[in-house]
Short mmCIF file of C-alpha atoms in Angstrom, two decimals:
data_model
loop_
_atom_site.label_atom_id
_atom_site.label_comp_id
_atom_site.label_asym_id
_atom_site.label_seq_id
_atom_site.Cartn_x
_atom_site.Cartn_y
_atom_site.Cartn_z
CA GLU A 1 106.03 22.15 -201.85
CA GLU A 2 104.09 18.67 -202.80
CA VAL A 3 103.88 15.93 -200.32
CA MET A 4 106.33 13.28 -200.99
CA SER A 5 105.43 9.68 -201.29
CA MET A 6 106.46 7.56 -198.74
CA PRO A 7 106.73 3.75 -198.03
CA CYS A 8 104.46 3.52 -195.22
CA GLY A 9 105.26 0.74 -192.84
CA THR A 10 108.92 0.24 -193.71
CA GLY A 11 110.25 1.62 -190.27
CA LYS A 12 111.79 4.43 -192.22
CA VAL A 13 112.55 7.76 -190.38
CA ASP A 14 112.66 10.96 -191.91
CA LYS A 15 113.47 14.43 -190.68
CA VAL A 16 111.40 16.99 -191.87
CA GLY A 17 111.53 20.95 -190.89
CA PRO A 18 112.54 22.64 -189.15
CA ILE A 19 110.06 25.26 -188.61
CA PHE A 20 111.32 28.58 -186.98
CA PHE A 21 109.56 31.00 -184.27
CA GLU A 22 110.28 34.83 -183.57
CA TYR A 23 111.96 35.58 -180.25
CA GLY A 24 109.93 34.61 -177.27
CA SER A 25 106.96 33.39 -179.52
CA ASP A 26 105.18 30.10 -179.86
CA GLU A 27 102.77 31.37 -182.46
CA LEU A 28 102.37 29.89 -185.67
CA ASP A 29 102.69 32.19 -188.51
CA PRO A 30 100.95 31.70 -191.87
CA TYR A 31 104.33 29.96 -193.73
CA VAL A 32 104.73 27.50 -190.68
CA LYS A 33 100.84 26.79 -191.09
CA ALA A 34 101.40 26.11 -194.75
CA LYS A 35 104.31 23.60 -194.00
CA LEU A 36 102.36 22.08 -191.35
CA ASP A 37 99.35 21.72 -193.91
CA ASN A 38 101.68 20.14 -196.18
CA LEU A 39 103.11 17.59 -193.03
CA ALA A 40 99.45 16.85 -192.44
CA ASP A 41 98.88 15.19 -195.79
CA LEU A 42 101.88 13.13 -195.71
CA LEU A 43 100.53 11.92 -192.27
CA LYS A 44 97.42 10.89 -193.75
CA SER A 45 99.00 9.23 -196.51
CA CYS A 46 100.64 6.84 -194.13
CA ASP A 47 97.89 5.99 -191.66
CA ASN A 48 100.52 4.22 -189.17
CA SER A 49 102.95 6.99 -189.39
CA LYS A 50 104.35 8.59 -186.37
CA LEU A 51 105.50 11.87 -185.25
CA VAL A 52 108.18 13.14 -182.84
CA LEU A 53 108.24 16.99 -182.15
CA GLU A 54 110.58 18.80 -180.25
CA GLY A 55 110.83 22.51 -179.38
CA HIS A 56 113.68 24.44 -178.93
CA THR A 57 114.75 27.84 -178.20
CA ASP A 58 117.74 30.25 -178.35
CA ASP A 59 119.63 30.41 -174.83
CA VAL A 60 117.97 34.27 -174.32
CA GLY A 61 116.30 34.06 -170.85
CA SER A 62 116.16 31.65 -167.98
CA MET A 63 116.36 28.12 -168.46
CA ASP A 64 112.96 27.75 -166.72
CA ASP A 65 111.38 30.04 -169.02
CA ASN A 66 112.80 28.60 -172.18
CA LEU A 67 111.90 24.94 -171.32
CA ILE A 68 108.39 26.05 -170.91
CA LEU A 69 108.55 28.12 -174.18
CA SER A 70 110.11 25.21 -176.18
CA VAL A 71 107.27 22.46 -174.62
CA MET A 72 105.02 25.30 -175.86
CA ARG A 73 106.07 25.38 -179.49
CA ALA A 74 106.05 21.82 -179.73
CA TYR A 75 102.42 21.54 -178.16
CA ASN A 76 100.97 24.40 -180.37
CA VAL A 77 102.30 22.38 -183.76
CA LYS A 78 100.66 19.23 -182.42
CA TYR A 79 97.61 21.08 -181.22
CA TYR A 80 97.58 22.25 -185.04
CA LEU A 81 97.54 18.81 -186.63
CA VAL A 82 95.20 17.39 -184.39
CA TYR A 83 92.63 20.02 -184.12
CA LYS A 84 92.95 21.46 -187.84
CA HIS A 85 93.57 18.00 -189.92
CA GLY A 86 92.16 15.70 -187.45
CA ILE A 87 95.90 13.69 -186.82
CA SER A 88 95.42 11.15 -183.71
CA GLN A 89 97.30 12.56 -180.96
CA LYS A 90 98.34 9.06 -180.24
CA ARG A 91 100.55 9.36 -183.32
CA ILE A 92 102.28 12.76 -182.07
CA THR A 93 104.59 12.50 -179.58
CA SER A 94 106.14 16.06 -178.32
CA GLN A 95 109.03 17.29 -176.25
CA GLY A 96 110.37 20.69 -175.38
CA LEU A 97 114.16 20.71 -174.52
CA GLY A 98 114.62 24.50 -173.74
CA GLU A 99 117.95 25.58 -175.07
CA THR A 100 119.88 22.32 -174.38
CA ALA A 101 120.67 21.29 -178.04
CA PRO A 102 121.13 24.34 -179.85
CA VAL A 103 122.12 23.81 -184.02
CA ALA A 104 123.83 27.38 -184.15
CA ASP A 105 125.72 29.64 -182.67
CA ASN A 106 123.53 31.44 -179.52
CA THR A 107 125.89 34.52 -179.92
CA THR A 108 124.83 35.65 -183.43
CA GLN A 109 121.29 36.81 -184.05
CA THR A 110 121.69 34.70 -186.94
CA GLY A 111 122.35 31.76 -184.97
CA ARG A 112 119.56 32.43 -182.54
CA GLU A 113 117.01 32.52 -185.07
CA LYS A 114 117.85 29.03 -186.11
CA ASN A 115 117.63 27.97 -182.50
CA ARG A 116 114.18 28.94 -181.99
CA ARG A 117 112.64 25.73 -184.01
CA VAL A 118 110.22 22.69 -183.88
CA ASP A 119 112.50 19.81 -185.20
CA PHE A 120 110.21 16.82 -186.55
CA GLN A 121 110.81 13.02 -187.11
CA ILE A 122 108.22 10.97 -189.00
CA MET A 123 108.31 7.25 -188.62
CA PHE A 124 106.54 5.37 -191.41
#
């Protein structure tokens, strides 16, 4: 994947991602890290861009546990971009939404896999 060139300073908002997680995990696998490396290059190419991260889970387990897991998923993405790539923390907002915003049906394995994710929005 190559980094897209974006119109810096235009106020344009782009959705990137999402990236997905294994059940009950907030670990970044090598494939996810490669996607984040590309995202970091994009952020570096536009110094004033801002990133919003939203962590999500499927609906297996308690709502409280899922909320914590979703926060940790988003935080781990932020942490990776800040400490591996030197992106300023001030440019990244992260939050966890738990199981409250599914994009797929939680009654199927495939649906649950799609819901275990971090979504991204970049503001240029």
